[in-house]
Tab-separated table of C-alpha atoms and ligand atoms in Angstrom:
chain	number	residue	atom	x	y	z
A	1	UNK	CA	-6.677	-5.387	-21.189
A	2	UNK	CA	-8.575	-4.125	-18.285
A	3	UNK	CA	-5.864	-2.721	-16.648
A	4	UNK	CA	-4.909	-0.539	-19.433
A	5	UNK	CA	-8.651	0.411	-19.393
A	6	UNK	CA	-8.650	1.210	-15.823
A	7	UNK	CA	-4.834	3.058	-16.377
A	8	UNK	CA	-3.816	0.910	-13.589
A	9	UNK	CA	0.006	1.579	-13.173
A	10	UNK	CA	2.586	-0.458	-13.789
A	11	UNK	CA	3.383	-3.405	-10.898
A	12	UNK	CA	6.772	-3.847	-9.413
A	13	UNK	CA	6.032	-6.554	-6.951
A	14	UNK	CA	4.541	-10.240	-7.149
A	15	UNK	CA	1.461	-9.836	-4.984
A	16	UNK	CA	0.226	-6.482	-6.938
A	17	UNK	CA	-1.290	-8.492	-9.704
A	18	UNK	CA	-3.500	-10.135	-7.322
A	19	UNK	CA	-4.678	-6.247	-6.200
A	20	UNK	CA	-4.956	-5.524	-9.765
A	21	UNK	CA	-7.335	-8.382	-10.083
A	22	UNK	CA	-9.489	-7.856	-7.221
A	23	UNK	CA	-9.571	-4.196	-8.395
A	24	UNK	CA	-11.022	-5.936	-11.492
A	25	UNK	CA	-13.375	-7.978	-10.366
A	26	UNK	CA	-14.885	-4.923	-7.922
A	27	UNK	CA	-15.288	-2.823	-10.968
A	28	UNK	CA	-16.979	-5.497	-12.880
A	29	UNK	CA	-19.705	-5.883	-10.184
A	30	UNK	CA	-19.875	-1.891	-9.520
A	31	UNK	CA	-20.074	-1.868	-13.785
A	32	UNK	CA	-23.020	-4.448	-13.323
A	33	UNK	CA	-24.760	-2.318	-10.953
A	34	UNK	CA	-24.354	0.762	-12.536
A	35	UNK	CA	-26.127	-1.064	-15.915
A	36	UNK	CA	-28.947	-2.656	-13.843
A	37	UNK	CA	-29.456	0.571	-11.809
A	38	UNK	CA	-29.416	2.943	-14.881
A	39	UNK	CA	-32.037	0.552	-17.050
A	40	UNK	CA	-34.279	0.420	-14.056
A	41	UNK	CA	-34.288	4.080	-13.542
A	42	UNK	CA	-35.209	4.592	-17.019
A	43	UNK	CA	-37.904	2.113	-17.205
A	44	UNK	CA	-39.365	3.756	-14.179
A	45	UNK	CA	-39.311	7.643	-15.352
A	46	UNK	CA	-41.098	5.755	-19.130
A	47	UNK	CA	-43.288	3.224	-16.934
A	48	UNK	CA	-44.564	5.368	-14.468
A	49	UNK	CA	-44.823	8.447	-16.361
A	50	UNK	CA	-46.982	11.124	-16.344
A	51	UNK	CA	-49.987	10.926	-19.180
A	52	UNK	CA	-50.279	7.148	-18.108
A	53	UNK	CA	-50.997	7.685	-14.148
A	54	UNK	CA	-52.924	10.678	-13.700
A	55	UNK	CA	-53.673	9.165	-10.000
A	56	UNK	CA	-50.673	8.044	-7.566
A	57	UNK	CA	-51.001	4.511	-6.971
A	58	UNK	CA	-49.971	3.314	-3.020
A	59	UNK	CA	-49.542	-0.196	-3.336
A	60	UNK	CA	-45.787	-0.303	-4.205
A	61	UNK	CA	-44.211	-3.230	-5.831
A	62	UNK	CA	-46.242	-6.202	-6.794
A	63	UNK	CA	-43.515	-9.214	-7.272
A	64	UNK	CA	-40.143	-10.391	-5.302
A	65	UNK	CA	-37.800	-9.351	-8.072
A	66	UNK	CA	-35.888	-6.753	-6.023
A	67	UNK	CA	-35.874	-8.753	-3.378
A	68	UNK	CA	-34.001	-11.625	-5.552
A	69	UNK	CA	-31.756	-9.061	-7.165
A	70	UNK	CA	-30.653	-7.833	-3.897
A	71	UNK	CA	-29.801	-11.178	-2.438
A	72	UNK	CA	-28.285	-11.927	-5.621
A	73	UNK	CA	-26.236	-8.614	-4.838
A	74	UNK	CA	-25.252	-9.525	-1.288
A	75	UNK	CA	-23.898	-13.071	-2.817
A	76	UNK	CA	-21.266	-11.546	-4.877
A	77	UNK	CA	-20.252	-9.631	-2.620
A	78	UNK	CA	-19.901	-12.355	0.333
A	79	UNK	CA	-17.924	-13.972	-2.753
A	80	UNK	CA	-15.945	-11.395	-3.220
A	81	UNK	CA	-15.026	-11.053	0.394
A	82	UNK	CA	-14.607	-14.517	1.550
A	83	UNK	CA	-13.036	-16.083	-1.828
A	84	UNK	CA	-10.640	-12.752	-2.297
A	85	UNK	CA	-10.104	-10.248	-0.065
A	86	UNK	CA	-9.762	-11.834	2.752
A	87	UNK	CA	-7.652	-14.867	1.455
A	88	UNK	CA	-5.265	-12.194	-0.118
A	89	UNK	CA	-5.300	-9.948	3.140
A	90	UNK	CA	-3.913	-13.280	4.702
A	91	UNK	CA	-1.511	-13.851	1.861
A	92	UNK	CA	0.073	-10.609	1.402
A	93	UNK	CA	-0.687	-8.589	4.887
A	94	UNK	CA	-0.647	-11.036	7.661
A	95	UNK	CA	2.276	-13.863	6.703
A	96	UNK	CA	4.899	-11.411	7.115
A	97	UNK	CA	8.335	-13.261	6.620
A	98	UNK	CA	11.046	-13.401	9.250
A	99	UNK	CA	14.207	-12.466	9.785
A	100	UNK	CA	16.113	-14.855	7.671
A	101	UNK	CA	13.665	-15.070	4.837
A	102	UNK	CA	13.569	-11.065	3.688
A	103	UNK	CA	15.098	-8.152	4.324
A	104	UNK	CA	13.801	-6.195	7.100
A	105	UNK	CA	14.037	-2.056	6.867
A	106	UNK	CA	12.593	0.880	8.934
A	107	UNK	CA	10.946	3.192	7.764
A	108	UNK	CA	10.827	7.038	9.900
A	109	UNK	CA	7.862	9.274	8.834
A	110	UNK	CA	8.284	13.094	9.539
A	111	UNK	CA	7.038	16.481	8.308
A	112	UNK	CA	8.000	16.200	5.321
A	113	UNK	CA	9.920	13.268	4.187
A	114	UNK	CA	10.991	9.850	4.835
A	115	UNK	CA	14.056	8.456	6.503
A	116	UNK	CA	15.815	4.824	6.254
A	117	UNK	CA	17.642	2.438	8.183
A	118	UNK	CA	19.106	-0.242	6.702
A	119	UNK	CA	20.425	-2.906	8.629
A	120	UNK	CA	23.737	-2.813	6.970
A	121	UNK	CA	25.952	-5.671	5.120
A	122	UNK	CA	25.501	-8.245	8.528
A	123	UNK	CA	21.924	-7.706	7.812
A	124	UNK	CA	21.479	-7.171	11.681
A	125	UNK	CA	19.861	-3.732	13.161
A	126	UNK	CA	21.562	-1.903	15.863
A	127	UNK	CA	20.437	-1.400	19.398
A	128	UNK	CA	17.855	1.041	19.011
A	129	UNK	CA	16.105	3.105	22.712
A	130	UNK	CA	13.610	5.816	22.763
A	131	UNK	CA	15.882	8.101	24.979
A	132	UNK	CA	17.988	8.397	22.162
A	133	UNK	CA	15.954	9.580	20.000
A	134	UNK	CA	16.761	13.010	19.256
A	135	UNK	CA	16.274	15.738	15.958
A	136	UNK	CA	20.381	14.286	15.004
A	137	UNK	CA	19.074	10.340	15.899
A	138	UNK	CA	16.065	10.098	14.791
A	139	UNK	CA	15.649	5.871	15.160
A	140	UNK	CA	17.324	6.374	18.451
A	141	UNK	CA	20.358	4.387	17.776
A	142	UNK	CA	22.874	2.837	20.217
A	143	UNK	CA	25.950	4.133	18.859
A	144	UNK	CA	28.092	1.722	20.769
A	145	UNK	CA	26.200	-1.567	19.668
A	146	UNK	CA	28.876	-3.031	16.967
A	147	UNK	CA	25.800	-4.449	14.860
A	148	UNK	CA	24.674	-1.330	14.348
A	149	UNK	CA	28.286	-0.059	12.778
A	150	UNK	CA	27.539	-1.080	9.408
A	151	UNK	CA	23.767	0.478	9.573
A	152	UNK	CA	23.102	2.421	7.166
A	153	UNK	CA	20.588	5.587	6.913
A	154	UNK	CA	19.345	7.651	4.450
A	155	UNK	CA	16.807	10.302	3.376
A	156	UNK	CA	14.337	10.037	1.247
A	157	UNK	CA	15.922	7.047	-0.631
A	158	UNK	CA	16.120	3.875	-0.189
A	159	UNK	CA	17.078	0.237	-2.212
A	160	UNK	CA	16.369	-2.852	-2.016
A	161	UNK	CA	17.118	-5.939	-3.992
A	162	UNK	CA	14.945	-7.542	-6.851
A	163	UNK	CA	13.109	-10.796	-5.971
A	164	UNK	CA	13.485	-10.953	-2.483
A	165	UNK	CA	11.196	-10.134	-0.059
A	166	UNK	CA	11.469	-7.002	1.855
A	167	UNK	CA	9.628	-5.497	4.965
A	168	UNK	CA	9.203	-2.499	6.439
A	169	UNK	CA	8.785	-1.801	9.391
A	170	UNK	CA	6.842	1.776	9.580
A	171	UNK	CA	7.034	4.275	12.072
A	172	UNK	CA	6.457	7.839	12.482
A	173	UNK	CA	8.387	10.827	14.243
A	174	UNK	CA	5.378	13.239	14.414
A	175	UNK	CA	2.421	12.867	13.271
A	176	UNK	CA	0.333	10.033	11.591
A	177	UNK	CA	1.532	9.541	8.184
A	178	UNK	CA	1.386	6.269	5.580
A	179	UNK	CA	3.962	4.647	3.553
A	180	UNK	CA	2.708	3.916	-0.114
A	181	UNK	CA	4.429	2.802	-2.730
A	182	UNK	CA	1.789	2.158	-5.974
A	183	UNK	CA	4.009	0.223	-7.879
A	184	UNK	CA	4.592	-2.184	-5.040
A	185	UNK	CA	1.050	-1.984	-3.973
A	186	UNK	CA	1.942	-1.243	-0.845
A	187	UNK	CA	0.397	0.985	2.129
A	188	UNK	CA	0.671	0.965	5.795
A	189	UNK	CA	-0.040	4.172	8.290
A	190	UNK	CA	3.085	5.357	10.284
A	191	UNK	CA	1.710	5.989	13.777
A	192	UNK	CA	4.121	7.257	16.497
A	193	UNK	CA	5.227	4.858	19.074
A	194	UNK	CA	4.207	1.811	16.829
A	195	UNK	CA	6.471	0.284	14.266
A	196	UNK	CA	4.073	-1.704	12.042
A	197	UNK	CA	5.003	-4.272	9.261
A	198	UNK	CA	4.369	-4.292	6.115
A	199	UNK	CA	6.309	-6.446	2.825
A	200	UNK	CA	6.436	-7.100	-0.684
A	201	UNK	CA	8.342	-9.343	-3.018
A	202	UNK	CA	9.713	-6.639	-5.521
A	203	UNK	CA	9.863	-8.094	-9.008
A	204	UNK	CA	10.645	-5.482	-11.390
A	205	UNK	CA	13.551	-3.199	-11.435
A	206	UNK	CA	13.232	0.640	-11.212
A	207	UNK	CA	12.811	3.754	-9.282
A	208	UNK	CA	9.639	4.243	-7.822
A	209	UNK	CA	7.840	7.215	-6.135
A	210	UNK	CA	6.817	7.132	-2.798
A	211	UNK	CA	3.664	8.671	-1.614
A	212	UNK	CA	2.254	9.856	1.844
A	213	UNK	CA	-1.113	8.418	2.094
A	214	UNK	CA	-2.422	10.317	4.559
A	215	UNK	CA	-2.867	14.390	4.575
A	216	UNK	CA	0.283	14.853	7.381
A	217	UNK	CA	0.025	19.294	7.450
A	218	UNK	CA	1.015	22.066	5.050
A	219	UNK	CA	4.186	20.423	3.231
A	220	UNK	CA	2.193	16.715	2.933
A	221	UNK	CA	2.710	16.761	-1.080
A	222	UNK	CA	6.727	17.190	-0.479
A	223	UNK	CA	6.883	13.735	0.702
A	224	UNK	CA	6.110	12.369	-2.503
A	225	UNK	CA	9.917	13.210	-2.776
A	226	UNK	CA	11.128	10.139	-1.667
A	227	UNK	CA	12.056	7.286	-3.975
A	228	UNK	CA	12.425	3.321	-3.589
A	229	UNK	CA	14.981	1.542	-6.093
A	230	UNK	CA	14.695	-1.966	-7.191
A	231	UNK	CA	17.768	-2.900	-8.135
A	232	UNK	CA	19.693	-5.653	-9.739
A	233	UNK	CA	21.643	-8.153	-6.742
A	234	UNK	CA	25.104	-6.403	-8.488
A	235	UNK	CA	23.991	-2.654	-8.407
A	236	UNK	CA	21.944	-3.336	-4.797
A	237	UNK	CA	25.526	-5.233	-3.605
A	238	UNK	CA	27.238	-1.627	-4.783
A	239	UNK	CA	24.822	0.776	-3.259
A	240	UNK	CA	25.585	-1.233	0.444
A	241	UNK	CA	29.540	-0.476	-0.560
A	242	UNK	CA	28.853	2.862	-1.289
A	243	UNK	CA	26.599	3.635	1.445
A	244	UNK	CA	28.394	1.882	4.641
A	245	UNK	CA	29.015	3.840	6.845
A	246	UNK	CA	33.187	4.149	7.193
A	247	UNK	CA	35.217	4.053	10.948
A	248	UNK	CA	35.322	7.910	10.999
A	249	UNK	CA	31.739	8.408	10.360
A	250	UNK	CA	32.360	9.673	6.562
A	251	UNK	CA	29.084	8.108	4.712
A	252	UNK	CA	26.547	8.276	8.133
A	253	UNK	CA	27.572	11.882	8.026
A	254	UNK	CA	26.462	12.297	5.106
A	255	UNK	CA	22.885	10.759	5.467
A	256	UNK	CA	22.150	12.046	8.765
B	301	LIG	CU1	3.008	12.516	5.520
């Protein structure tokens, strides 16, 4: 109910409800405040008004009630931090999963669009060096490392399978950017030179916009042109077929 009152939007992954709900519970203490605040102000302009005090009167406040109401305050808040967000940082930010327990997929900012790497079928990244990098190789990958054959890279699309968790590992080319994808509930910065985690469990199937969170220069909004899929184990298994990279280069061609 108070989602749809909020127009949250709709959650693809299994940690977002927990967001939603903090979300929630923020709103009903800023709703609280906004009550309290608004009924005090109005008492004051009636109580203090005009035709009853002619003469200004400098002794201030006579009782402790603000001073209750503001400790009161500062409690749900400390609630609110210790009991929620910081539990849930630790939950969903800081336990990121290994190797073996998710799949694990970089993520290349640039001006003005987002590029993949997928570790392939073998689920195992190629070599990757910063002298390779270059405008053509833009994860700087080891072209002779076999586990890196099967690797597959794409533009401005990438999938992933439903119910298991995924990470991404963020990164940038140029300029500070940040990976956001609001269905996931999901939002890291991509800072050059760092690759930065970030995961999800996906639980919904779909295609999902992705967003640059940060204002990256003139053609920032184009990057909302990327796309995440959630797909079924069967279409996800087809989309690796599809996109793998053949001996002669055919489908990295393509994507590069
Ligand atoms: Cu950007």
């Amino acid at each position: 109910m108070f989602e749809k009152l909020l127009s949250l939007p709709v959650v693809a992954s299994e940690h977002g409800k927990d967001v939603d709900n903090f979300i929630i519970y923020i709103h009903w203490l800023m709703g609280a405040l906004f009550v309290g605040w608004s009924a005090y102000y109005l008492y004051v302009l009636w109580r203090f008004r005009g035709s009853r005090n002619k003469k200004a009167d400098y002794h201030g406040a006579r009782t402790h009630a603000s001073t209750y109401l503001e400790v009161a305050v500062a409690i749900v808040e400390v609630v609110l931090l210790t009991l929620f967000a910081i539990p849930l940082w630790a939950k969903v930010v800081d336990q990121v999963p290994g190797q073996d327990e998710a799949l694990h997929v970089r993520v290349m900012a640039q001006q003005f669009g987002w590029n993949f790497m997928h570790p392939g079928a073998d689920d195992k990244f190629g070599n990757q060096e910063f002298e390779l990098v270059s405008e053509e190789n833009k994860f700087g990958r080891d072209l002779d490392d076999p586990n890196g054959k099967d690797d597959i890279f794409t533009y401005n699309d990438i999938h992933v399978p439903n119910k298991k968790p995924v990470v991404f590992h963020v990164s940038s080319l140029d300029v500070i950017h940040s990976f956001k994808v609001i269905a996931l509930r999901v939002c890291q910065d991509a800072i050059p030179g760092m690759s930065i985690p970030v995961w999800c469990e996906p639980n919904q199937a779909g295609r999902y916009q992705i967003n640059c969170a940060q204002l990256c220069g003139n053609g920032h909004t184009v990057m909302t042109g990327g796309f995440l899929t959630i797909d079924s184990q069967e279409d996800y298994d087809s989309w690796i077929v599809q996109n793998t990279p053949t001996a002669d280069g055919g489908a990295a061609a393509v994507f590069e």
